[in-house]
Each structure stands twice: as structure tokens, then as C-alpha cells.
């Protein structure tokens, strides 16, 4: 192992790469996830995966992005719309039009003239949050202390903010790779046709202000490494700078041989508890001083490709 | 104003772009900064600016990155080394070798064979923090509540964590665009020759574990939009994928005509106080529900180009 590869070794480094120690090194977060038993993983339904293919990059490499849609009871009208838009092949031929550094990459119809499918559902301000009574209490796993929300938890693999105890509001939170719904000034204006993915520090001030419909589980680098747009808010100046979207489909609508499958680590598993503790207290030999904490966006729920 | 441009309007949107309101819209963070008086800005010394030129991009566009070095009393040995390395033209001909998504872009000598200047200072574990007594008490501006540090403040434009009250330790914190020192497993191994910039969600677990020597104040997009490396930790697989560094100089060593100048918004100014309050409580017409808080990395200190 060279000094070069050892430099800036972080928690992802395998124990095998660590310097010899007299006592065994505690498992790193990555090792805990790698060792999680099959029963700790929950497969994501093919109807909950959105597969977006950008045009190949300048070197002809495929650019496939897979988005997990958030499940019930969150963001119901928008997620229903996203499924309808995919079924209508609405995004085919649209493009990524905006990439703002440390913020978002956004896609949709740059012409603003493409007719929307007629059966889209209109959302209202109340759809930005969900009453706690709509969640299964037995599936709430406490999350970390938070600067923005009075309480946090994880629910079926999603980081959630909450209004303290009781039957208050709950809402998904914005972290890196979160996918949300662009909208106009009125909170009822976003349909789901205009989507963005977070490519920077968690913009938590958007929580409860913009609908979260999912998160990128594979291929975020195809959005985060795009050239930044030079016009206000990161829009591309010239039409030819936009990145063409070839097609967007639910995984369930793809031929079986092309259908990807993913699973997430259950927040109710012992592996999750140990992973979250290890993320907050890195004991890998690299670390001098474990942080003793991790914010909710520094506890990304592990997702792995199944096939 | 079209629906397309209005979609996902965030705090950066100018008031002129907002929908008409019966009461005047409160100033956005960007408007407060734009209106800050000249006296609120502190010019950064040319000796505190490191100018890094990457080879032009495939379209022959210039790629210049400007880094502000952190001031006394933080990270003394490493910052001194960075100045010596720049004076020795040590980075000229080296490269960006590692780009890991949602984490860091890292540069230095990929061959590991380039001799270092002889007069570099060795750092020790105690250099990762600074005693509070070494700071001027009158220049501490309280920062927000934090998940990681018992207390936070801003000091001469830098976000700082602290061990509660009294004369405890203080340390700069990792946010987007922070520049730090790659090192081996031993905390005394990083010289400053191997540097990285944060290109994702703030990796606060690195605080006090890695030396922070500065932050990118211009051109971070030239690092954050680079292709991600495919080998472990985001290293590039093939030598030709590395991005050549043409030269790195202190601004003070550049010809006067090429010397950039920047200023930061003083944390002791009234404009800063209003900016920080507005970031935590977005009142722009887009927002339904202001967050009521902002984490320390969502309060980036405004830096502007002076010439």
C-alpha cells in the first residue's frame, strides 16, 4: 500500500488497508454494511424505480440514472404524476436544462410547450407534510439530533423530519441526491414534470417547501459532474448545452433483461443500528477524534444493486 | 417571466423576479449582500490567495481556481508549507488525481516521487485545534446551533467549531469548498503537498482529523464537475484521466495585471447579521415555511471579486 493511496483514507477504506494495530480495529461503516445479512435488506419494488437514460457522454459512455420513488404516504399526488409521466413517455426527448453548483441539476421540458398528460393530479400545500398517524408507529427508527427539525427518524429507508412528539406533521428531508419537484411561486404549481436532484450540501431550507419524490440510487455522478450553467440559477445559456434525455421509464416497464433491482438496508435491522453508530463515531485507524455525532444527511441509507 | 424560469426559484432569485405582493417582500440573502456597504467588506491579502490553473478543458476554456488560505492562528504549519510549495512551483506539472462523488477532489503528485522542498514544517496532532486564548475575543461572532460542535462561531470570515465556553479548543469546520490536507494514517504525515476540496455534503466528521488550510472562493465548479474516478476512493484508473495542473502561485507572486483580488463580508457587520437571519428564515415569496434555522455550512460567508 503506497502513501499515495493511503492519503486521505476515510471511513470507506477497508480494514485490510489499515495500518497494523495491536487491538482489532472496529468495523468501519462500509464493513458493517458489507457484512449485513440478507434479511437486513429490503428489495425495492420495480414500480418504485425510475430509470432515466441521458444521451451518451462525449466518450460514448452510457449515462443511466436510477431513482427510487418515495413510498406511501409521502408526496402522493406528485409520485402518482411521475408514474403517469413515465408511462406516457413524457420525458423522452426532454433535457437537463439547469446545473447550479452546490445546489441542483434540473430536468424537464425546456420549451415549456410540451402538453402534459391530462390526468395529472393537482397537489395542495397540505401535501408537503404527512400526519404522523398515517405512518406505522412500529416502523419508526429514531434519527439523530437535527438543527432544522424538532425530531427526526427513518421510515422504510427514508430520512424524515417531524414536529416533536405526538401526532404532528412529518416530512422527508433534502439530502445529497434527493429528487424534488420544481415549482412556480404558488405551492400548488409543481406537477412532477420538472424534477431536480440535489448535487451539493443538503439544502434543508427546502424541506416542506418543495415536494420530495425520490432519491438517486445509482448514477448521480452523471448529473453532479455535468458542466454548470452560466445563466442565473445555473440554467444553460445555449440550447445545445442541454443534456438530452433519451427515455425515462419505470423499471417495471423495461424488458425483464434490462430491469435493474436494488435493495436498501432496513432501518430496523441490527446492521443499520451499528452502521449509524459507526458513522457517528469513526473508529477506523485513520481517525484521531471521532465526531460523536452525524447529521441526518451524513447517515445515508445504504442502497445496493441486487441485479 | 416564464413558468420555466420561475420553477424552483430559490433564495437567489432577485426581488424583481418575485410575484407582486401587497406588502413589500423582505430582502433575500442575496439582496442583503448586494446592498452591503463597502465598509462591511474586508479585502483578502494577496499572500492569502492561492491561484491554481488547471489545463484548459476540452473546449479550450480556462480553468482557474482561487483558494483563500486560512489565517492565523489556524493550521499554521500546513499553511506555511503551502506557501513554500507554491513559491517552489512544486505543484506545476502535478495533477488532480482523485474525484470522489459527494466527497472530495484531490490533487498533488501522482508519481509520489517528486522531492518535497527541504524546509517544510512538520505538524503534530496538537496543530489540528487552536486554543481559544489565541483568538481575539472581540472578533468572535456567535454561529448557529450545531450537531457536531458544542458551540460555533465565525472568526474573520471562517466557520469555527468550539468546545463549549471558556478557553477550550477551537477548529475550522469542513463545509462545501473547504480545502484540506491529505495525510497518511499517522496525524503527523500530511505536509500540505496533497490537497483536496470538498465537493459534496459537508463531511464534518473530518473536523479535527484533517487540517483545513483554506477554501475555494472562485472556480470550485472546475473541480466539482470533473469526471468521477472509477477506482476505490475515486482515484482515476488511467494516468491520462488525471487533470494536469499547469501552475499554482500565491496571488502576490503573479504579475500585477493578473492578480485577482477578493473581499469577504465581515461577520461583525450589520449586513452579516441580517444575511444570516435571512438565510435561516427565507421570507422570499417562494417559501411557504421558513426553516427557522440554518446549519453552519448553510451560512457560507459571502466572498466577492474586487478586481
Coordinates of N, CA and C in Angstrom, one line a residue, chain A residues 2-13 17-19 97-98 100-104 106 109-110 112 125 128-129 144-149 163 176 181-185 187 194 196 199-210 220-221 224-228 232-233 235 242 279 282 285-291 293-295 297-298, chain B residues 2-13 17-19 97-98 100-104 106 109-110 112 125 128-129 144-149 163 176 181-185 187 194 196 199-210 220-221 224-228 232-233 235 242 279 282 285-291 293-295 297-298:
Chain A
X2 N 0.7 2.1 -1.0 CA 1.5 3.2 -1.1 C 1.0 4.4 -0.2
X3 N 1.9 5.3 0.1 CA 1.4 6.5 0.8 C 0.4 7.3 0.1
X4 N 0.5 7.2 -1.3 CA -0.5 7.9 -2.1 C -1.9 7.4 -1.9
X5 N -2.0 6.1 -1.9 CA -3.4 5.6 -1.8 C -3.8 5.7 -0.3
X6 N -2.9 5.7 0.6 CA -3.3 5.8 2.0 C -3.7 7.2 2.4
X7 N -3.2 8.2 1.6 CA -3.5 9.5 1.9 C -5.0 9.8 1.9
X8 N -5.5 10.5 2.9 CA -6.9 10.8 3.0 C -7.8 9.6 3.0
X9 N -7.3 8.5 3.6 CA -8.1 7.3 3.8 C -9.3 7.7 4.7
X10 N -10.4 7.5 4.3 CA -11.6 7.8 5.1 C -12.3 6.5 5.5
X11 N -13.5 6.7 6.0 CA -14.2 5.5 6.5 C -14.5 4.4 5.5
X12 N -14.5 4.8 4.2 CA -14.7 3.8 3.2 C -13.6 2.8 3.1
X13 N -12.4 3.2 3.6 CA -11.3 2.3 3.5 C -11.5 0.9 4.2
X17 N -6.8 -2.3 4.6 CA -5.9 -1.2 4.2 C -5.3 -0.5 5.4
X18 N -5.8 -0.8 6.6 CA -5.4 0.0 7.7 C -4.0 -0.5 8.2
X19 N -3.4 0.4 8.9 CA -2.1 0.0 9.5 C -2.3 -1.0 10.6
X97 N -31.6 20.9 -18.1 CA -31.5 22.3 -18.5 C -30.8 23.2 -17.5
X98 N -30.6 22.7 -16.4 CA -30.0 23.6 -15.3 C -29.1 22.8 -14.4
X100 N -26.7 23.9 -11.2 CA -26.2 25.0 -10.4 C -25.3 24.4 -9.4
X101 N -24.0 24.9 -9.3 CA -23.0 24.3 -8.4 C -23.5 24.3 -7.0
X102 N -23.2 23.3 -6.3 CA -23.5 23.1 -4.8 C -25.0 23.3 -4.6
X103 N -25.8 22.9 -5.6 CA -27.2 23.0 -5.4 C -28.0 21.9 -6.1
X104 N -28.4 22.1 -7.4 CA -29.2 21.1 -8.0 C -28.9 21.0 -9.5
X106 N -31.3 20.0 -12.8 CA -32.8 20.0 -13.0 C -33.1 19.7 -14.5
X109 N -39.0 19.8 -19.6 CA -39.2 20.4 -21.0 C -38.7 21.8 -21.1
X110 N -37.6 22.0 -21.8 CA -37.1 23.4 -21.8 C -37.9 24.3 -22.7
X112 N -41.2 24.5 -22.6 CA -42.4 24.8 -21.9 C -43.6 24.7 -22.7
X125 N -50.9 22.7 -0.7 CA -49.9 22.9 0.3 C -49.9 21.8 1.4
X128 N -47.4 18.7 1.3 CA -46.0 18.8 1.6 C -45.6 18.1 2.9
X129 N -46.6 17.9 3.8 CA -46.3 17.2 5.0 C -47.4 16.0 5.2
X144 N -31.0 11.1 14.2 CA -30.1 12.0 15.0 C -30.7 13.3 15.4
X145 N -30.1 14.0 16.3 CA -30.4 15.3 16.7 C -30.2 16.2 15.4
X146 N -31.0 17.2 15.3 CA -31.1 18.0 14.0 C -31.2 19.4 14.3
X147 N -30.6 20.2 13.4 CA -30.7 21.7 13.5 C -32.0 22.2 13.0
X148 N -32.6 21.5 12.1 CA -33.8 22.1 11.4 C -35.1 21.5 12.0
X149 N -35.2 20.2 12.2 CA -36.4 19.6 12.6 C -36.4 19.3 14.1
X163 N -42.4 17.2 13.6 CA -42.8 18.2 14.6 C -42.8 17.6 16.0
X176 N -28.1 15.1 0.0 CA -27.5 14.9 -1.3 C -28.2 13.8 -2.1
X181 N -39.5 18.3 -6.8 CA -40.4 18.8 -7.8 C -40.2 20.3 -7.9
X182 N -39.7 20.7 -9.1 CA -39.7 22.2 -9.4 C -41.1 22.7 -9.4
X183 N -41.2 24.0 -9.0 CA -42.5 24.6 -9.0 C -42.4 26.1 -9.2
X184 N -43.5 26.7 -9.4 CA -43.6 28.2 -9.6 C -43.8 28.8 -8.1
X185 N -44.0 30.0 -8.0 CA -44.2 30.6 -6.7 C -45.3 30.0 -5.9
X187 N -47.5 27.3 -4.2 CA -47.1 25.9 -3.8 C -47.9 24.8 -4.6
X194 N -41.2 18.7 -13.9 CA -39.9 19.4 -13.8 C -39.3 18.8 -12.5
X196 N -35.6 17.9 -10.1 CA -34.2 18.2 -9.8 C -33.6 17.2 -8.9
X199 N -27.2 18.2 -5.7 CA -25.8 17.8 -6.0 C -24.8 18.6 -5.1
X200 N -25.3 19.0 -4.0 CA -24.4 19.8 -3.1 C -24.8 19.6 -1.6
X201 N -24.3 20.5 -0.8 CA -24.6 20.4 0.6 C -26.2 20.4 0.8
X202 N -26.6 19.6 1.7 CA -28.1 19.4 1.9 C -28.8 20.8 2.0
X203 N -29.7 21.1 1.1 CA -30.5 22.4 1.2 C -31.7 22.2 2.0
X204 N -31.5 22.1 3.3 CA -32.6 21.7 4.2 C -33.7 22.8 4.3
X205 N -33.4 24.0 3.9 CA -34.4 25.1 3.9 C -35.5 24.8 2.9
X206 N -35.3 23.8 2.0 CA -36.3 23.5 1.0 C -37.3 22.5 1.6
X207 N -37.0 21.9 2.8 CA -37.9 20.9 3.4 C -39.3 21.6 3.6
X208 N -40.3 20.9 3.3 CA -41.7 21.4 3.5 C -42.0 22.5 2.5
X209 N -41.1 23.0 1.7 CA -41.3 24.0 0.7 C -41.4 23.4 -0.7
X210 N -40.8 22.3 -0.9 CA -40.7 21.6 -2.2 C -41.0 20.1 -1.9
X220 N -25.8 9.1 -9.8 CA -25.9 10.6 -9.5 C -24.7 11.3 -10.1
X221 N -23.6 10.6 -10.3 CA -22.4 11.3 -10.9 C -22.7 11.8 -12.3
X224 N -24.1 15.1 -11.3 CA -23.3 16.0 -10.5 C -22.0 16.5 -11.2
X225 N -21.6 15.7 -12.2 CA -20.4 16.1 -12.9 C -20.7 16.8 -14.2
X226 N -21.9 17.2 -14.5 CA -22.2 17.9 -15.7 C -21.7 19.4 -15.6
X227 N -21.4 20.0 -16.7 CA -20.9 21.4 -16.6 C -22.0 22.2 -16.0
X228 N -21.6 23.2 -15.2 CA -22.5 24.1 -14.6 C -23.0 25.1 -15.6
X232 N -28.3 32.8 -14.8 CA -28.8 32.8 -13.4 C -29.4 31.5 -13.0
X233 N -29.2 31.1 -11.8 CA -29.7 29.8 -11.2 C -29.1 28.6 -11.9
X235 N -28.9 27.9 -15.2 CA -29.5 27.4 -16.5 C -28.5 27.5 -17.6
X242 N -27.7 21.9 -23.3 CA -28.6 21.0 -22.6 C -28.3 19.5 -22.8
X279 N -20.9 5.5 11.9 CA -20.8 6.7 11.1 C -20.6 7.9 12.0
X282 N -16.4 7.4 14.1 CA -15.4 6.6 13.3 C -14.3 6.1 14.1
X285 N -8.7 3.3 11.9 CA -7.4 3.8 12.4 C -7.0 5.2 11.9
X286 N -7.7 5.6 10.8 CA -7.4 7.0 10.3 C -7.8 8.1 11.3
X287 N -8.9 7.8 12.0 CA -9.5 8.9 12.8 C -8.8 9.2 14.2
X288 N -8.4 10.4 14.4 CA -7.8 10.8 15.7 C -8.9 11.0 16.7
X289 N -10.0 11.6 16.2 CA -11.0 12.1 17.1 C -12.4 11.9 16.5
X290 N -13.1 10.8 16.9 CA -14.5 10.6 16.4 C -15.4 11.8 16.7
X291 N -16.3 12.1 15.7 CA -17.1 13.3 15.9 C -18.1 13.1 17.0
X293 N -21.1 12.4 16.6 CA -22.5 12.7 16.0 C -22.4 12.6 14.5
X294 N -23.6 12.5 13.9 CA -23.7 12.6 12.4 C -25.0 13.2 12.2
X295 N -25.0 14.2 11.3 CA -26.3 14.8 10.9 C -27.0 13.8 10.0
X297 N -28.2 13.8 7.1 CA -27.7 13.6 5.7 C -26.3 13.0 5.7
X298 N -25.7 12.9 6.8 CA -24.4 12.1 6.8 C -24.7 10.7 7.3
Chain B
X2 N -41.2 33.6 -17.4 CA -41.9 32.3 -17.8 C -42.0 31.4 -16.6
X3 N -42.9 30.4 -16.7 CA -43.0 29.4 -15.7 C -41.7 28.6 -15.6
X4 N -41.0 28.4 -16.7 CA -39.8 27.6 -16.7 C -38.8 28.3 -15.8
X5 N -38.6 29.6 -16.0 CA -37.5 30.3 -15.2 C -38.0 30.4 -13.7
X6 N -39.3 30.5 -13.6 CA -39.8 30.7 -12.2 C -39.7 29.4 -11.4
X7 N -39.7 28.3 -12.1 CA -39.8 27.0 -11.4 C -38.5 26.9 -10.5
X8 N -38.7 26.4 -9.4 CA -37.6 26.2 -8.4 C -36.9 27.5 -8.1
X9 N -37.6 28.5 -8.1 CA -36.9 29.8 -7.7 C -36.6 29.7 -6.2
X10 N -35.3 30.0 -5.9 CA -34.9 29.8 -4.6 C -34.4 31.2 -4.1
X11 N -33.8 31.2 -3.0 CA -33.5 32.5 -2.3 C -32.6 33.4 -3.2
X12 N -31.9 32.8 -4.2 CA -31.0 33.6 -5.0 C -31.8 34.5 -5.9
X13 N -33.1 34.2 -6.1 CA -33.9 35.0 -7.1 C -34.0 36.4 -6.6
X17 N -37.9 39.4 -9.6 CA -38.5 38.3 -10.2 C -39.6 37.7 -9.4
X18 N -39.9 38.3 -8.2 CA -41.0 37.7 -7.4 C -42.3 38.2 -7.9
X19 N -43.3 37.4 -7.5 CA -44.7 37.8 -7.9 C -45.1 39.1 -7.1
X97 N -6.0 14.0 -9.1 CA -5.8 12.5 -9.3 C -7.0 11.7 -8.8
X98 N -7.9 12.4 -8.0 CA -9.0 11.7 -7.4 C -10.2 12.6 -7.3
X100 N -14.0 12.0 -6.0 CA -15.0 11.0 -5.4 C -16.3 11.7 -5.2
X101 N -17.4 11.2 -5.8 CA -18.7 11.9 -5.8 C -19.1 12.1 -4.4
X102 N -19.7 13.3 -4.2 CA -20.3 13.7 -2.9 C -19.2 13.7 -1.8
X103 N -18.0 14.0 -2.2 CA -16.9 13.9 -1.2 C -15.8 14.9 -1.5
X104 N -14.8 14.5 -2.2 CA -13.6 15.4 -2.5 C -13.0 15.3 -3.9
X106 N -9.1 15.8 -5.2 CA -7.8 15.8 -4.6 C -6.7 15.9 -5.6
X109 N 1.0 15.1 -6.3 CA 2.0 14.4 -7.2 C 1.6 12.9 -7.3
X110 N 1.0 12.5 -8.4 CA 0.5 11.2 -8.6 C 1.7 10.1 -8.6
X112 N 4.3 10.2 -6.6 CA 4.8 10.0 -5.3 C 6.3 10.1 -5.3
X125 N -0.3 16.5 16.2 CA -1.7 16.3 16.4 C -2.3 17.6 17.1
X128 N -4.1 20.5 15.0 CA -5.5 20.4 14.5 C -6.5 21.3 15.2
X129 N -6.1 21.7 16.4 CA -7.0 22.6 17.1 C -6.2 23.8 17.6
X144 N -24.5 29.3 14.5 CA -25.7 28.6 14.8 C -25.5 27.4 15.7
X145 N -26.6 26.9 16.2 CA -26.6 25.6 16.9 C -26.1 24.5 15.9
X146 N -25.4 23.5 16.5 CA -24.7 22.6 15.6 C -24.8 21.2 16.1
X147 N -24.8 20.2 15.2 CA -24.9 18.8 15.6 C -23.6 18.3 16.1
X148 N -22.5 18.8 15.6 CA -21.2 18.3 15.8 C -20.4 19.0 16.9
X149 N -20.4 20.3 17.0 CA -19.6 21.0 17.9 C -20.5 21.6 19.0
X163 N -15.2 24.0 21.7 CA -15.5 23.1 22.9 C -16.2 24.0 23.9
X176 N -18.8 22.8 2.2 CA -18.6 22.7 0.7 C -17.5 23.7 0.4
X181 N -5.9 19.0 3.9 CA -4.6 18.4 3.7 C -4.7 16.9 3.8
X182 N -4.5 16.2 2.7 CA -4.5 14.8 2.7 C -3.3 14.3 3.5
X183 N -3.6 13.1 4.2 CA -2.5 12.6 5.0 C -2.6 11.1 5.1
X184 N -1.6 10.5 5.6 CA -1.5 9.0 5.9 C -2.2 8.7 7.2
X185 N -2.1 7.5 7.7 CA -2.8 7.2 8.9 C -2.3 8.0 10.1
X187 N -1.4 11.1 12.2 CA -1.8 12.5 12.0 C -0.7 13.5 11.7
X194 N -0.3 17.4 -0.7 CA -1.5 16.7 -1.2 C -2.7 17.4 -0.6
X196 N -7.1 18.6 -1.0 CA -8.4 18.2 -1.5 C -9.3 19.4 -1.3
X199 N -16.5 18.6 -2.3 CA -17.4 18.8 -3.4 C -18.8 18.1 -3.2
X200 N -19.1 18.0 -1.9 CA -20.4 17.4 -1.6 C -20.9 17.8 -0.2
X201 N -21.8 17.1 0.4 CA -22.4 17.4 1.7 C -21.2 17.5 2.7
X202 N -21.3 18.5 3.6 CA -20.2 18.8 4.5 C -19.8 17.5 5.3
X203 N -18.5 17.1 5.1 CA -18.0 15.9 5.8 C -17.4 16.3 7.2
X204 N -18.4 16.7 8.0 CA -18.0 17.3 9.3 C -17.2 16.3 10.2
X205 N -17.3 15.0 9.9 CA -16.6 14.0 10.7 C -15.1 14.2 10.5
X206 N -14.7 14.9 9.5 CA -13.2 15.2 9.3 C -12.7 16.3 10.1
X207 N -13.6 17.1 10.7 CA -13.2 18.2 11.6 C -12.2 17.7 12.7
X208 N -11.2 18.3 12.9 CA -10.1 18.0 13.9 C -9.4 16.7 13.6
X209 N -9.7 16.1 12.4 CA -9.0 14.9 12.0 C -8.1 15.2 10.8
X210 N -8.5 16.3 10.1 CA -7.7 16.7 8.9 C -7.5 18.2 9.0
X220 N -14.7 26.7 -8.0 CA -14.9 25.3 -7.5 C -15.6 24.4 -8.5
X221 N -16.3 25.0 -9.4 CA -17.0 24.2 -10.5 C -16.0 23.5 -11.4
X224 N -15.6 20.4 -9.1 CA -16.8 19.7 -8.7 C -17.5 19.0 -10.0
X225 N -17.2 19.6 -11.2 CA -17.8 19.0 -12.4 C -16.8 18.0 -13.1
X226 N -15.7 17.7 -12.5 CA -14.8 16.8 -13.2 C -15.4 15.4 -13.1
X227 N -15.0 14.5 -14.1 CA -15.5 13.2 -14.1 C -15.0 12.5 -12.8
X228 N -15.9 11.7 -12.2 CA -15.5 10.9 -11.0 C -14.6 9.8 -11.4
X232 N -11.2 2.7 -6.3 CA -11.6 2.9 -4.9 C -11.2 4.3 -4.5
X233 N -12.1 5.0 -3.7 CA -12.0 6.4 -3.2 C -12.0 7.4 -4.3
X235 N -10.1 7.5 -7.1 CA -8.9 7.7 -7.9 C -9.2 7.4 -9.4
X242 N -6.1 11.9 -15.4 CA -5.8 12.9 -14.4 C -5.8 14.3 -15.1
X279 N -31.0 33.9 5.8 CA -30.7 32.5 5.4 C -31.5 31.5 6.2
X282 N -36.1 32.2 5.3 CA -36.3 32.7 4.0 C -37.8 33.3 3.9
X285 N -40.9 35.3 -1.6 CA -42.2 34.9 -1.8 C -42.3 33.4 -2.2
X286 N -41.2 32.8 -2.6 CA -41.2 31.3 -3.0 C -41.5 30.5 -1.8
X287 N -41.1 30.9 -0.6 CA -41.1 30.0 0.6 C -42.4 30.0 1.3
X288 N -42.9 28.8 1.5 CA -44.2 28.6 2.3 C -43.9 28.6 3.7
X289 N -42.7 28.0 4.1 CA -42.5 27.7 5.5 C -41.0 27.9 5.8
X290 N -40.6 29.1 6.3 CA -39.1 29.3 6.6 C -38.6 28.2 7.6
X291 N -37.4 27.8 7.4 CA -36.8 26.7 8.2 C -36.7 27.1 9.6
X293 N -33.9 28.0 10.9 CA -32.6 27.6 11.3 C -31.7 27.5 10.0
X294 N -30.4 27.5 10.2 CA -29.5 27.2 9.1 C -28.3 26.6 9.8
X295 N -27.8 25.4 9.2 CA -26.6 24.9 9.8 C -25.4 25.7 9.4
X297 N -22.8 25.2 7.7 CA -22.4 25.2 6.3 C -23.5 25.7 5.3
X298 N -24.7 26.0 5.8 CA -25.7 26.7 5.0 C -25.6 28.2 5.3

